[in-house]
Amino acid sequence: MPAVLVFNREKSEIEILRMVTNRISSIKEEIDFYAAMSFSELSETLAKLPAISVFCTDFAIRGEQSIRLVKGYNPEALVIVLVDQNMSPSAYIRPSIMAAGLLLRPLTVDQAREVLKSVIDAYRAKERLKLYHNEIFTISTRNGLNRIPYSELLYFEARSKKIAACTRRAEAEFYSTIESLSEKLPYYFIRCHKSFIVNCLMVEHVDFSTNTINLVGGFSIPVSRSYRAAVREALHE
């Protein structure tokens, strides 16, 4: 599960970030939250934790040194810098820092929610990408082979005698049946309807009150009654 670590001496700002982190958490995937108010406490905390997904640091207090310390333990941790508005951007916009997010004082709940959610979503996308192992879905067409990375596929939809492979930006149709396709796809694709197969790794939320699966990018796919149990089991809903 994702873990957020904050290095800050201001208790009020820590509490804002803690509250926002708790709100972003879900039943399906909780987010652990840790905080350190001194550099020695930061070192001790890092030594005890298995991994950090997102590190938020007050850049005014040994910010660059704290980032180097965290990256030494967790090279893939995404960094958010918290700065005063009068600080020159040249101080923190540098290749050695590579911040994924920026928070400006005075820190507000709305600003913290927007930035923290964006960076956590980026972390989740990066972790999700690892699960695909660079696999490619290949479609044979009159013009040759169309290769689509599984990491881009949201869902498949049966349309008459054809199947549409759908990504966020485009669709590609080919001749097949949904039954045949479901037997060939990797484990993270599940059938949720007589006409649909969805990529589980792209699911953001399932609403059983409306029988819909919400995917990244704002796409909604129906869930039929006969597949509700299978969807619940696959997505641990």
JSON list of C-alpha atoms in Angstrom, two decimals:
[
{"chain": "A", "resi": 1, "resn": "MET", "atom": "CA", "xyz": [0.00, 0.00, 0.00]},
{"chain": "A", "resi": 2, "resn": "PRO", "atom": "CA", "xyz": [1.17, 3.60, -0.54]},
{"chain": "A", "resi": 3, "resn": "ALA", "atom": "CA", "xyz": [2.95, 5.36, 2.33]},
{"chain": "A", "resi": 4, "resn": "VAL", "atom": "CA", "xyz": [3.37, 9.11, 2.82]},
{"chain": "A", "resi": 5, "resn": "LEU", "atom": "CA", "xyz": [6.19, 10.57, 4.92]},
{"chain": "A", "resi": 6, "resn": "VAL", "atom": "CA", "xyz": [6.22, 14.26, 5.91]},
{"chain": "A", "resi": 7, "resn": "PHE", "atom": "CA", "xyz": [9.26, 16.17, 7.20]},
{"chain": "A", "resi": 8, "resn": "ASN", "atom": "CA", "xyz": [8.05, 19.41, 8.77]},
{"chain": "A", "resi": 9, "resn": "ARG", "atom": "CA", "xyz": [8.34, 21.35, 12.03]},
{"chain": "A", "resi": 10, "resn": "GLU", "atom": "CA", "xyz": [4.88, 22.92, 11.76]},
{"chain": "A", "resi": 11, "resn": "LYS", "atom": "CA", "xyz": [2.34, 20.72, 13.54]},
{"chain": "A", "resi": 12, "resn": "SER", "atom": "CA", "xyz": [-0.61, 22.47, 11.89]},
{"chain": "A", "resi": 13, "resn": "GLU", "atom": "CA", "xyz": [0.75, 21.68, 8.41]},
{"chain": "A", "resi": 14, "resn": "ILE", "atom": "CA", "xyz": [1.43, 18.08, 9.37]},
{"chain": "A", "resi": 15, "resn": "GLU", "atom": "CA", "xyz": [-2.15, 17.73, 10.55]},
{"chain": "A", "resi": 16, "resn": "ILE", "atom": "CA", "xyz": [-3.50, 19.17, 7.29]},
{"chain": "A", "resi": 17, "resn": "LEU", "atom": "CA", "xyz": [-1.47, 16.63, 5.31]},
{"chain": "A", "resi": 18, "resn": "ARG", "atom": "CA", "xyz": [-2.51, 13.82, 7.65]},
{"chain": "A", "resi": 19, "resn": "MET", "atom": "CA", "xyz": [-6.20, 14.68, 7.29]},
{"chain": "A", "resi": 20, "resn": "VAL", "atom": "CA", "xyz": [-5.95, 14.92, 3.49]},
{"chain": "A", "resi": 21, "resn": "THR", "atom": "CA", "xyz": [-4.09, 11.59, 3.31]},
{"chain": "A", "resi": 22, "resn": "ASN", "atom": "CA", "xyz": [-6.82, 9.91, 5.38]},
{"chain": "A", "resi": 23, "resn": "ARG", "atom": "CA", "xyz": [-9.48, 11.32, 3.05]},
{"chain": "A", "resi": 24, "resn": "ILE", "atom": "CA", "xyz": [-7.65, 10.05, -0.03]},
{"chain": "A", "resi": 25, "resn": "SER", "atom": "CA", "xyz": [-7.39, 6.58, 1.53]},
{"chain": "A", "resi": 26, "resn": "SER", "atom": "CA", "xyz": [-10.09, 4.09, 0.65]},
{"chain": "A", "resi": 27, "resn": "ILE", "atom": "CA", "xyz": [-11.34, 0.79, 2.00]},
{"chain": "A", "resi": 28, "resn": "LYS", "atom": "CA", "xyz": [-9.76, -0.90, -0.98]},
{"chain": "A", "resi": 29, "resn": "GLU", "atom": "CA", "xyz": [-6.35, 0.72, -0.49]},
{"chain": "A", "resi": 30, "resn": "GLU", "atom": "CA", "xyz": [-5.38, 2.55, 2.67]},
{"chain": "A", "resi": 31, "resn": "ILE", "atom": "CA", "xyz": [-2.48, 5.00, 2.73]},
{"chain": "A", "resi": 32, "resn": "ASP", "atom": "CA", "xyz": [-0.07, 4.92, 5.66]},
{"chain": "A", "resi": 33, "resn": "PHE", "atom": "CA", "xyz": [1.02, 8.30, 7.04]},
{"chain": "A", "resi": 34, "resn": "TYR", "atom": "CA", "xyz": [4.22, 9.12, 8.93]},
{"chain": "A", "resi": 35, "resn": "ALA", "atom": "CA", "xyz": [5.72, 12.40, 10.09]},
{"chain": "A", "resi": 36, "resn": "ALA", "atom": "CA", "xyz": [9.09, 13.58, 11.40]},
{"chain": "A", "resi": 37, "resn": "MET", "atom": "CA", "xyz": [9.79, 16.98, 12.93]},
{"chain": "A", "resi": 38, "resn": "SER", "atom": "CA", "xyz": [13.60, 16.76, 13.11]},
{"chain": "A", "resi": 39, "resn": "PHE", "atom": "CA", "xyz": [16.32, 15.37, 10.89]},
{"chain": "A", "resi": 40, "resn": "SER", "atom": "CA", "xyz": [17.29, 12.74, 13.47]},
{"chain": "A", "resi": 41, "resn": "GLU", "atom": "CA", "xyz": [13.65, 11.65, 13.75]},
{"chain": "A", "resi": 42, "resn": "LEU", "atom": "CA", "xyz": [13.48, 11.44, 9.96]},
{"chain": "A", "resi": 43, "resn": "SER", "atom": "CA", "xyz": [16.52, 9.14, 9.89]},
{"chain": "A", "resi": 44, "resn": "GLU", "atom": "CA", "xyz": [15.07, 6.93, 12.63]},
{"chain": "A", "resi": 45, "resn": "THR", "atom": "CA", "xyz": [11.68, 6.72, 10.90]},
{"chain": "A", "resi": 46, "resn": "LEU", "atom": "CA", "xyz": [13.21, 5.75, 7.55]},
{"chain": "A", "resi": 47, "resn": "ALA", "atom": "CA", "xyz": [15.25, 3.01, 9.17]},
{"chain": "A", "resi": 48, "resn": "LYS", "atom": "CA", "xyz": [12.06, 1.42, 10.50]},
{"chain": "A", "resi": 49, "resn": "LEU", "atom": "CA", "xyz": [9.86, 1.67, 7.41]},
{"chain": "A", "resi": 50, "resn": "PRO", "atom": "CA", "xyz": [9.85, -0.86, 4.54]},
{"chain": "A", "resi": 51, "resn": "ALA", "atom": "CA", "xyz": [9.15, 1.69, 1.80]},
{"chain": "A", "resi": 52, "resn": "ILE", "atom": "CA", "xyz": [8.02, 5.27, 1.19]},
{"chain": "A", "resi": 53, "resn": "SER", "atom": "CA", "xyz": [5.86, 6.15, -1.81]},
{"chain": "A", "resi": 54, "resn": "VAL", "atom": "CA", "xyz": [5.60, 9.93, -1.35]},
{"chain": "A", "resi": 55, "resn": "PHE", "atom": "CA", "xyz": [7.91, 12.21, 0.62]},
{"chain": "A", "resi": 56, "resn": "CYS", "atom": "CA", "xyz": [6.80, 15.75, 1.47]},
{"chain": "A", "resi": 57, "resn": "THR", "atom": "CA", "xyz": [9.49, 18.03, 2.86]},
{"chain": "A", "resi": 58, "resn": "ASP", "atom": "CA", "xyz": [9.62, 21.59, 4.16]},
{"chain": "A", "resi": 59, "resn": "PHE", "atom": "CA", "xyz": [12.37, 22.73, 1.82]},
{"chain": "A", "resi": 60, "resn": "ALA", "atom": "CA", "xyz": [13.51, 25.48, 4.18]},
{"chain": "A", "resi": 61, "resn": "ILE", "atom": "CA", "xyz": [14.77, 22.96, 6.77]},
{"chain": "A", "resi": 62, "resn": "ARG", "atom": "CA", "xyz": [17.52, 20.87, 5.19]},
{"chain": "A", "resi": 63, "resn": "GLY", "atom": "CA", "xyz": [15.18, 20.14, 2.28]},
{"chain": "A", "resi": 64, "resn": "GLU", "atom": "CA", "xyz": [17.71, 18.93, -0.25]},
{"chain": "A", "resi": 65, "resn": "GLN", "atom": "CA", "xyz": [19.55, 16.89, 2.38]},
{"chain": "A", "resi": 66, "resn": "SER", "atom": "CA", "xyz": [16.29, 15.27, 3.50]},
{"chain": "A", "resi": 67, "resn": "ILE", "atom": "CA", "xyz": [15.47, 14.34, -0.11]},
{"chain": "A", "resi": 68, "resn": "ARG", "atom": "CA", "xyz": [18.89, 12.72, -0.58]},
{"chain": "A", "resi": 69, "resn": "LEU", "atom": "CA", "xyz": [18.37, 10.77, 2.64]},
{"chain": "A", "resi": 70, "resn": "VAL", "atom": "CA", "xyz": [14.92, 9.48, 1.58]},
{"chain": "A", "resi": 71, "resn": "LYS", "atom": "CA", "xyz": [16.10, 8.64, -1.94]},
{"chain": "A", "resi": 72, "resn": "GLY", "atom": "CA", "xyz": [18.93, 6.63, -0.39]},
{"chain": "A", "resi": 73, "resn": "TYR", "atom": "CA", "xyz": [16.35, 4.39, 1.26]},
{"chain": "A", "resi": 74, "resn": "ASN", "atom": "CA", "xyz": [13.66, 4.63, -1.45]},
{"chain": "A", "resi": 75, "resn": "PRO", "atom": "CA", "xyz": [15.03, 5.69, -4.85]},
{"chain": "A", "resi": 76, "resn": "GLU", "atom": "CA", "xyz": [11.57, 5.59, -6.46]},
{"chain": "A", "resi": 77, "resn": "ALA", "atom": "CA", "xyz": [9.84, 7.76, -3.85]},
{"chain": "A", "resi": 78, "resn": "LEU", "atom": "CA", "xyz": [8.04, 10.76, -5.36]},
{"chain": "A", "resi": 79, "resn": "VAL", "atom": "CA", "xyz": [8.89, 14.11, -3.78]},
{"chain": "A", "resi": 80, "resn": "ILE", "atom": "CA", "xyz": [6.66, 17.05, -2.86]},
{"chain": "A", "resi": 81, "resn": "VAL", "atom": "CA", "xyz": [8.38, 20.26, -1.75]},
{"chain": "A", "resi": 82, "resn": "LEU", "atom": "CA", "xyz": [6.69, 22.74, 0.58]},
{"chain": "A", "resi": 83, "resn": "VAL", "atom": "CA", "xyz": [8.07, 26.26, 0.21]},
{"chain": "A", "resi": 84, "resn": "ASP", "atom": "CA", "xyz": [7.39, 29.88, 1.09]},
{"chain": "A", "resi": 85, "resn": "GLN", "atom": "CA", "xyz": [6.08, 31.94, -1.82]},
{"chain": "A", "resi": 86, "resn": "ASN", "atom": "CA", "xyz": [9.09, 34.29, -1.65]},
{"chain": "A", "resi": 87, "resn": "MET", "atom": "CA", "xyz": [11.57, 31.46, -2.21]},
{"chain": "A", "resi": 88, "resn": "SER", "atom": "CA", "xyz": [13.20, 31.51, -5.63]},
{"chain": "A", "resi": 89, "resn": "PRO", "atom": "CA", "xyz": [12.12, 28.57, -7.83]},
{"chain": "A", "resi": 90, "resn": "SER", "atom": "CA", "xyz": [15.76, 28.06, -8.79]},
{"chain": "A", "resi": 91, "resn": "ALA", "atom": "CA", "xyz": [16.32, 26.76, -5.25]},
{"chain": "A", "resi": 92, "resn": "TYR", "atom": "CA", "xyz": [14.07, 23.71, -5.71]},
{"chain": "A", "resi": 93, "resn": "ILE", "atom": "CA", "xyz": [13.56, 23.27, -9.47]},
{"chain": "A", "resi": 94, "resn": "ARG", "atom": "CA", "xyz": [16.73, 21.32, -10.14]},
{"chain": "A", "resi": 95, "resn": "PRO", "atom": "CA", "xyz": [17.55, 17.88, -11.61]},
{"chain": "A", "resi": 96, "resn": "SER", "atom": "CA", "xyz": [18.93, 16.72, -8.25]},
{"chain": "A", "resi": 97, "resn": "ILE", "atom": "CA", "xyz": [15.52, 17.28, -6.64]},
{"chain": "A", "resi": 98, "resn": "MET", "atom": "CA", "xyz": [13.04, 16.27, -9.36]},
{"chain": "A", "resi": 99, "resn": "ALA", "atom": "CA", "xyz": [9.95, 17.26, -7.37]},
{"chain": "A", "resi": 100, "resn": "ALA", "atom": "CA", "xyz": [6.69, 15.64, -8.46]},
{"chain": "A", "resi": 101, "resn": "GLY", "atom": "CA", "xyz": [4.60, 18.22, -6.62]},
{"chain": "A", "resi": 102, "resn": "LEU", "atom": "CA", "xyz": [4.81, 21.74, -5.16]},
{"chain": "A", "resi": 103, "resn": "LEU", "atom": "CA", "xyz": [3.00, 23.16, -2.12]},
{"chain": "A", "resi": 104, "resn": "LEU", "atom": "CA", "xyz": [3.07, 26.90, -1.38]},
{"chain": "A", "resi": 105, "resn": "ARG", "atom": "CA", "xyz": [2.53, 28.52, 1.99]},
{"chain": "A", "resi": 106, "resn": "PRO", "atom": "CA", "xyz": [0.09, 29.32, 3.42]},
{"chain": "A", "resi": 107, "resn": "LEU", "atom": "CA", "xyz": [-0.88, 25.66, 3.12]},
{"chain": "A", "resi": 108, "resn": "THR", "atom": "CA", "xyz": [-4.59, 25.05, 2.66]},
{"chain": "A", "resi": 109, "resn": "VAL", "atom": "CA", "xyz": [-6.63, 21.86, 2.70]},
{"chain": "A", "resi": 110, "resn": "ASP", "atom": "CA", "xyz": [-7.74, 22.33, -0.91]},
{"chain": "A", "resi": 111, "resn": "GLN", "atom": "CA", "xyz": [-4.18, 22.85, -2.15]},
{"chain": "A", "resi": 112, "resn": "ALA", "atom": "CA", "xyz": [-2.88, 19.88, -0.15]},
{"chain": "A", "resi": 113, "resn": "ARG", "atom": "CA", "xyz": [-5.67, 17.63, -1.44]},
{"chain": "A", "resi": 114, "resn": "GLU", "atom": "CA", "xyz": [-5.08, 18.56, -5.08]},
{"chain": "A", "resi": 115, "resn": "VAL", "atom": "CA", "xyz": [-1.30, 18.13, -4.99]},
{"chain": "A", "resi": 116, "resn": "LEU", "atom": "CA", "xyz": [-1.18, 15.05, -2.76]},
{"chain": "A", "resi": 117, "resn": "LYS", "atom": "CA", "xyz": [-3.86, 13.21, -4.75]},
{"chain": "A", "resi": 118, "resn": "SER", "atom": "CA", "xyz": [-2.08, 14.02, -8.01]},
{"chain": "A", "resi": 119, "resn": "VAL", "atom": "CA", "xyz": [1.25, 12.68, -6.76]},
{"chain": "A", "resi": 120, "resn": "ILE", "atom": "CA", "xyz": [-0.28, 9.57, -5.17]},
{"chain": "A", "resi": 121, "resn": "ASP", "atom": "CA", "xyz": [-2.14, 8.86, -8.42]},
{"chain": "A", "resi": 122, "resn": "ALA", "atom": "CA", "xyz": [1.20, 9.19, -10.25]},
{"chain": "A", "resi": 123, "resn": "TYR", "atom": "CA", "xyz": [2.76, 6.71, -7.82]},
{"chain": "A", "resi": 124, "resn": "ARG", "atom": "CA", "xyz": [-0.11, 4.26, -8.33]},
{"chain": "A", "resi": 125, "resn": "ALA", "atom": "CA", "xyz": [0.20, 4.57, -12.11]},
{"chain": "A", "resi": 126, "resn": "LYS", "atom": "CA", "xyz": [3.93, 3.88, -11.91]},
{"chain": "A", "resi": 127, "resn": "GLU", "atom": "CA", "xyz": [3.39, 0.81, -9.73]},
{"chain": "A", "resi": 128, "resn": "ARG", "atom": "CA", "xyz": [0.57, -0.40, -11.96]},
{"chain": "A", "resi": 129, "resn": "LEU", "atom": "CA", "xyz": [2.82, -0.17, -15.01]},
{"chain": "A", "resi": 130, "resn": "LYS", "atom": "CA", "xyz": [5.23, -2.69, -13.46]},
{"chain": "A", "resi": 131, "resn": "LEU", "atom": "CA", "xyz": [2.51, -5.36, -13.42]},
{"chain": "A", "resi": 132, "resn": "TYR", "atom": "CA", "xyz": [2.18, -5.41, -17.21]},
{"chain": "A", "resi": 133, "resn": "HIS", "atom": "CA", "xyz": [5.72, -6.69, -17.86]},
{"chain": "A", "resi": 134, "resn": "ASN", "atom": "CA", "xyz": [5.73, -4.80, -21.19]},
{"chain": "A", "resi": 135, "resn": "GLU", "atom": "CA", "xyz": [3.15, -7.24, -22.65]},
{"chain": "A", "resi": 136, "resn": "ILE", "atom": "CA", "xyz": [1.58, -6.35, -25.99]},
{"chain": "A", "resi": 137, "resn": "PHE", "atom": "CA", "xyz": [-1.87, -7.15, -27.41]},
{"chain": "A", "resi": 138, "resn": "THR", "atom": "CA", "xyz": [-1.60, -7.78, -31.16]},
{"chain": "A", "resi": 139, "resn": "ILE", "atom": "CA", "xyz": [-4.43, -7.29, -33.65]},
{"chain": "A", "resi": 140, "resn": "SER", "atom": "CA", "xyz": [-4.15, -8.52, -37.22]},
{"chain": "A", "resi": 141, "resn": "THR", "atom": "CA", "xyz": [-5.64, -6.12, -39.80]},
{"chain": "A", "resi": 142, "resn": "ARG", "atom": "CA", "xyz": [-5.57, -5.69, -43.55]},
{"chain": "A", "resi": 143, "resn": "ASN", "atom": "CA", "xyz": [-2.84, -3.12, -43.12]},
{"chain": "A", "resi": 144, "resn": "GLY", "atom": "CA", "xyz": [-0.69, -5.37, -40.97]},
{"chain": "A", "resi": 145, "resn": "LEU", "atom": "CA", "xyz": [-0.33, -5.84, -37.23]},
{"chain": "A", "resi": 146, "resn": "ASN", "atom": "CA", "xyz": [-1.62, -3.33, -34.70]},
{"chain": "A", "resi": 147, "resn": "ARG", "atom": "CA", "xyz": [0.28, -3.66, -31.41]},
{"chain": "A", "resi": 148, "resn": "ILE", "atom": "CA", "xyz": [-1.28, -2.15, -28.28]},
{"chain": "A", "resi": 149, "resn": "PRO", "atom": "CA", "xyz": [0.48, -2.31, -24.89]},
{"chain": "A", "resi": 150, "resn": "TYR", "atom": "CA", "xyz": [-1.73, -3.94, -22.27]},
{"chain": "A", "resi": 151, "resn": "SER", "atom": "CA", "xyz": [-0.87, -0.99, -20.04]},
{"chain": "A", "resi": 152, "resn": "GLU", "atom": "CA", "xyz": [-2.97, 1.22, -22.37]},
{"chain": "A", "resi": 153, "resn": "LEU", "atom": "CA", "xyz": [-6.01, -1.05, -22.69]},
{"chain": "A", "resi": 154, "resn": "LEU", "atom": "CA", "xyz": [-9.04, -0.07, -20.61]},
{"chain": "A", "resi": 155, "resn": "TYR", "atom": "CA", "xyz": [-11.63, -2.58, -21.83]},
{"chain": "A", "resi": 156, "resn": "PHE", "atom": "CA", "xyz": [-12.87, -4.75, -24.67]},
{"chain": "A", "resi": 157, "resn": "GLU", "atom": "CA", "xyz": [-16.42, -4.43, -26.02]},
{"chain": "A", "resi": 158, "resn": "ALA", "atom": "CA", "xyz": [-18.30, -6.90, -28.21]},
{"chain": "A", "resi": 159, "resn": "ARG", "atom": "CA", "xyz": [-20.01, -5.18, -31.14]},
{"chain": "A", "resi": 160, "resn": "SER", "atom": "CA", "xyz": [-21.94, -7.51, -33.44]},
{"chain": "A", "resi": 161, "resn": "LYS", "atom": "CA", "xyz": [-19.30, -9.86, -34.90]},
{"chain": "A", "resi": 162, "resn": "LYS", "atom": "CA", "xyz": [-16.39, -7.66, -33.88]},
{"chain": "A", "resi": 163, "resn": "ILE", "atom": "CA", "xyz": [-14.52, -6.77, -30.70]},
{"chain": "A", "resi": 164, "resn": "ALA", "atom": "CA", "xyz": [-13.35, -3.24, -29.96]},
{"chain": "A", "resi": 165, "resn": "ALA", "atom": "CA", "xyz": [-10.09, -2.86, -28.02]},
{"chain": "A", "resi": 166, "resn": "CYS", "atom": "CA", "xyz": [-10.47, 0.48, -26.23]},
{"chain": "A", "resi": 167, "resn": "THR", "atom": "CA", "xyz": [-7.78, 2.79, -24.83]},
{"chain": "A", "resi": 168, "resn": "ARG", "atom": "CA", "xyz": [-8.16, 6.33, -23.52]},
{"chain": "A", "resi": 169, "resn": "ARG", "atom": "CA", "xyz": [-7.49, 7.81, -26.95]},
{"chain": "A", "resi": 170, "resn": "ALA", "atom": "CA", "xyz": [-8.60, 5.30, -29.57]},
{"chain": "A", "resi": 171, "resn": "GLU", "atom": "CA", "xyz": [-10.38, 2.07, -30.48]},
{"chain": "A", "resi": 172, "resn": "ALA", "atom": "CA", "xyz": [-9.29, -0.81, -32.70]},
{"chain": "A", "resi": 173, "resn": "GLU", "atom": "CA", "xyz": [-11.79, -3.38, -34.01]},
{"chain": "A", "resi": 174, "resn": "PHE", "atom": "CA", "xyz": [-11.08, -6.98, -34.92]},
{"chain": "A", "resi": 175, "resn": "TYR", "atom": "CA", "xyz": [-13.03, -10.18, -35.54]},
{"chain": "A", "resi": 176, "resn": "SER", "atom": "CA", "xyz": [-13.41, -12.45, -32.51]},
{"chain": "A", "resi": 177, "resn": "THR", "atom": "CA", "xyz": [-15.87, -13.37, -29.75]},
{"chain": "A", "resi": 178, "resn": "ILE", "atom": "CA", "xyz": [-15.88, -12.19, -26.18]},
{"chain": "A", "resi": 179, "resn": "GLU", "atom": "CA", "xyz": [-15.80, -15.82, -25.00]},
{"chain": "A", "resi": 180, "resn": "SER", "atom": "CA", "xyz": [-12.69, -16.65, -27.00]},
{"chain": "A", "resi": 181, "resn": "LEU", "atom": "CA", "xyz": [-10.96, -13.43, -25.97]},
{"chain": "A", "resi": 182, "resn": "SER", "atom": "CA", "xyz": [-11.61, -13.92, -22.25]},
{"chain": "A", "resi": 183, "resn": "GLU", "atom": "CA", "xyz": [-9.70, -17.21, -22.35]},
{"chain": "A", "resi": 184, "resn": "LYS", "atom": "CA", "xyz": [-6.59, -15.64, -23.86]},
{"chain": "A", "resi": 185, "resn": "LEU", "atom": "CA", "xyz": [-6.19, -12.42, -21.87]},
{"chain": "A", "resi": 186, "resn": "PRO", "atom": "CA", "xyz": [-3.91, -12.03, -18.81]},
{"chain": "A", "resi": 187, "resn": "TYR", "atom": "CA", "xyz": [-5.33, -12.57, -15.32]},
{"chain": "A", "resi": 188, "resn": "TYR", "atom": "CA", "xyz": [-5.98, -8.88, -14.69]},
{"chain": "A", "resi": 189, "resn": "PHE", "atom": "CA", "xyz": [-8.74, -8.75, -17.32]},
{"chain": "A", "resi": 190, "resn": "ILE", "atom": "CA", "xyz": [-12.17, -9.85, -16.07]},
{"chain": "A", "resi": 191, "resn": "ARG", "atom": "CA", "xyz": [-15.52, -10.24, -17.73]},
{"chain": "A", "resi": 192, "resn": "CYS", "atom": "CA", "xyz": [-18.15, -8.01, -16.14]},
{"chain": "A", "resi": 193, "resn": "HIS", "atom": "CA", "xyz": [-20.93, -8.19, -18.73]},
{"chain": "A", "resi": 194, "resn": "LYS", "atom": "CA", "xyz": [-21.93, -10.31, -21.73]},
{"chain": "A", "resi": 195, "resn": "SER", "atom": "CA", "xyz": [-20.38, -7.61, -23.93]},
{"chain": "A", "resi": 196, "resn": "PHE", "atom": "CA", "xyz": [-17.51, -6.26, -21.82]},
{"chain": "A", "resi": 197, "resn": "ILE", "atom": "CA", "xyz": [-14.14, -7.29, -20.42]},
{"chain": "A", "resi": 198, "resn": "VAL", "atom": "CA", "xyz": [-12.34, -4.72, -18.24]},
{"chain": "A", "resi": 199, "resn": "ASN", "atom": "CA", "xyz": [-8.76, -4.21, -17.17]},
{"chain": "A", "resi": 200, "resn": "CYS", "atom": "CA", "xyz": [-8.81, -4.59, -13.37]},
{"chain": "A", "resi": 201, "resn": "LEU", "atom": "CA", "xyz": [-5.65, -2.52, -13.03]},
{"chain": "A", "resi": 202, "resn": "MET", "atom": "CA", "xyz": [-7.50, 0.44, -14.55]},
{"chain": "A", "resi": 203, "resn": "VAL", "atom": "CA", "xyz": [-10.47, 0.32, -12.16]},
{"chain": "A", "resi": 204, "resn": "GLU", "atom": "CA", "xyz": [-10.91, 3.32, -9.89]},
{"chain": "A", "resi": 205, "resn": "HIS", "atom": "CA", "xyz": [-14.24, 2.44, -8.30]},
{"chain": "A", "resi": 206, "resn": "VAL", "atom": "CA", "xyz": [-17.15, 0.02, -8.56]},
{"chain": "A", "resi": 207, "resn": "ASP", "atom": "CA", "xyz": [-20.66, 1.28, -7.82]},
{"chain": "A", "resi": 208, "resn": "PHE", "atom": "CA", "xyz": [-22.95, -1.69, -7.31]},
{"chain": "A", "resi": 209, "resn": "SER", "atom": "CA", "xyz": [-25.91, 0.61, -6.64]},
{"chain": "A", "resi": 210, "resn": "THR", "atom": "CA", "xyz": [-25.78, 1.60, -10.32]},
{"chain": "A", "resi": 211, "resn": "ASN", "atom": "CA", "xyz": [-23.96, -1.54, -11.52]},
{"chain": "A", "resi": 212, "resn": "THR", "atom": "CA", "xyz": [-21.08, 0.37, -13.09]},
{"chain": "A", "resi": 213, "resn": "ILE", "atom": "CA", "xyz": [-17.30, 0.09, -13.07]},
{"chain": "A", "resi": 214, "resn": "ASN", "atom": "CA", "xyz": [-15.51, 3.44, -13.23]},
{"chain": "A", "resi": 215, "resn": "LEU", "atom": "CA", "xyz": [-12.15, 3.33, -14.99]},
{"chain": "A", "resi": 216, "resn": "VAL", "atom": "CA", "xyz": [-9.30, 5.82, -15.11]},
{"chain": "A", "resi": 217, "resn": "GLY", "atom": "CA", "xyz": [-9.99, 8.58, -17.57]},
{"chain": "A", "resi": 218, "resn": "GLY", "atom": "CA", "xyz": [-13.67, 8.83, -16.66]},
{"chain": "A", "resi": 219, "resn": "PHE", "atom": "CA", "xyz": [-14.90, 5.75, -18.54]},
{"chain": "A", "resi": 220, "resn": "SER", "atom": "CA", "xyz": [-17.88, 3.81, -17.11]},
{"chain": "A", "resi": 221, "resn": "ILE", "atom": "CA", "xyz": [-18.60, 0.16, -17.93]},
{"chain": "A", "resi": 222, "resn": "PRO", "atom": "CA", "xyz": [-21.78, -1.77, -16.99]},
{"chain": "A", "resi": 223, "resn": "VAL", "atom": "CA", "xyz": [-21.79, -4.74, -14.63]},
{"chain": "A", "resi": 224, "resn": "SER", "atom": "CA", "xyz": [-24.49, -7.32, -15.26]},
{"chain": "A", "resi": 225, "resn": "ARG", "atom": "CA", "xyz": [-26.11, -9.26, -12.40]},
{"chain": "A", "resi": 226, "resn": "SER", "atom": "CA", "xyz": [-24.63, -12.57, -13.53]},
{"chain": "A", "resi": 227, "resn": "TYR", "atom": "CA", "xyz": [-21.10, -11.17, -13.18]},
{"chain": "A", "resi": 228, "resn": "ARG", "atom": "CA", "xyz": [-21.48, -9.17, -9.95]},
{"chain": "A", "resi": 229, "resn": "ALA", "atom": "CA", "xyz": [-20.04, -11.93, -7.76]},
{"chain": "A", "resi": 230, "resn": "ALA", "atom": "CA", "xyz": [-17.05, -12.44, -10.05]},
{"chain": "A", "resi": 231, "resn": "VAL", "atom": "CA", "xyz": [-16.36, -8.70, -10.08]},
{"chain": "A", "resi": 232, "resn": "ARG", "atom": "CA", "xyz": [-16.57, -8.47, -6.29]},
{"chain": "A", "resi": 233, "resn": "GLU", "atom": "CA", "xyz": [-14.13, -11.34, -5.90]},
{"chain": "A", "resi": 234, "resn": "ALA", "atom": "CA", "xyz": [-11.67, -10.07, -8.50]},
{"chain": "A", "resi": 235, "resn": "LEU", "atom": "CA", "xyz": [-11.63, -6.53, -7.15]},
{"chain": "A", "resi": 236, "resn": "HIS", "atom": "CA", "xyz": [-12.01, -7.49, -3.46]},
{"chain": "A", "resi": 237, "resn": "GLU", "atom": "CA", "xyz": [-15.01, -5.18, -3.17]}
]
